[in-house]
Amino acid sequence: MHGPTLQVVPSSLIETALLSSRRYMGAARIWCETARRDGISGRFAAR
């Protein structure tokens, strides 16, 4: 079952997704650094 959805997506949408994912990866890396420094359990307990 190979879905044809990838072929339907326009290239502009793929470029936008790549840019946003790159920005998201940067934010995720920063969040991981702060989470590792603060302690992930402490950060989740503060919510």
C-alpha positions as a Python dict, from the first residue, in 0.01 Angstrom:
ca = {
    (1, 'M'): (0, 0, 0),
    (2, 'H'): (199, 296, -128),
    (3, 'G'): (4, 619, -86),
    (4, 'P'): (29, 872, -371),
    (5, 'T'): (20, 1164, -125),
    (6, 'L'): (390, 1248, -164),
    (7, 'Q'): (351, 1295, -538),
    (8, 'V'): (55, 1531, -493),
    (9, 'V'): (235, 1770, -256),
    (10, 'P'): (369, 2077, -445),
    (11, 'S'): (739, 2157, -421),
    (12, 'S'): (671, 2496, -260),
    (13, 'L'): (492, 2324, 27),
    (14, 'I'): (788, 2087, 68),
    (15, 'E'): (1030, 2381, 78),
    (16, 'T'): (816, 2554, 341),
    (17, 'A'): (802, 2233, 544),
    (18, 'L'): (1180, 2197, 525),
    (19, 'L'): (1235, 2556, 637),
    (20, 'S'): (988, 2525, 925),
    (21, 'S'): (1130, 2187, 1027),
    (22, 'R'): (1482, 2331, 1028),
    (23, 'R'): (1361, 2615, 1250),
    (24, 'Y'): (1178, 2364, 1471),
    (25, 'M'): (1491, 2148, 1500),
    (26, 'G'): (1688, 2451, 1620),
    (27, 'A'): (1423, 2530, 1881),
    (28, 'A'): (1408, 2163, 1984),
    (29, 'R'): (1786, 2155, 2025),
    (30, 'I'): (1773, 2463, 2249),
    (31, 'W'): (1487, 2312, 2449),
    (32, 'C'): (1680, 1987, 2489),
    (33, 'E'): (1983, 2177, 2618),
    (34, 'T'): (1776, 2368, 2874),
    (35, 'A'): (1584, 2053, 2970),
    (36, 'R'): (1908, 1863, 3024),
    (37, 'R'): (2042, 2151, 3234),
    (38, 'D'): (1728, 2194, 3446),
    (39, 'G'): (1637, 1827, 3466),
    (40, 'I'): (1350, 1699, 3253),
    (41, 'S'): (1151, 1563, 3549),
    (42, 'G'): (1171, 1899, 3727),
    (43, 'R'): (1054, 2086, 3418),
    (44, 'F'): (754, 1857, 3371),
    (45, 'A'): (670, 1874, 3741),
    (46, 'A'): (662, 2255, 3725),
    (47, 'R'): (372, 2248, 3479),
}
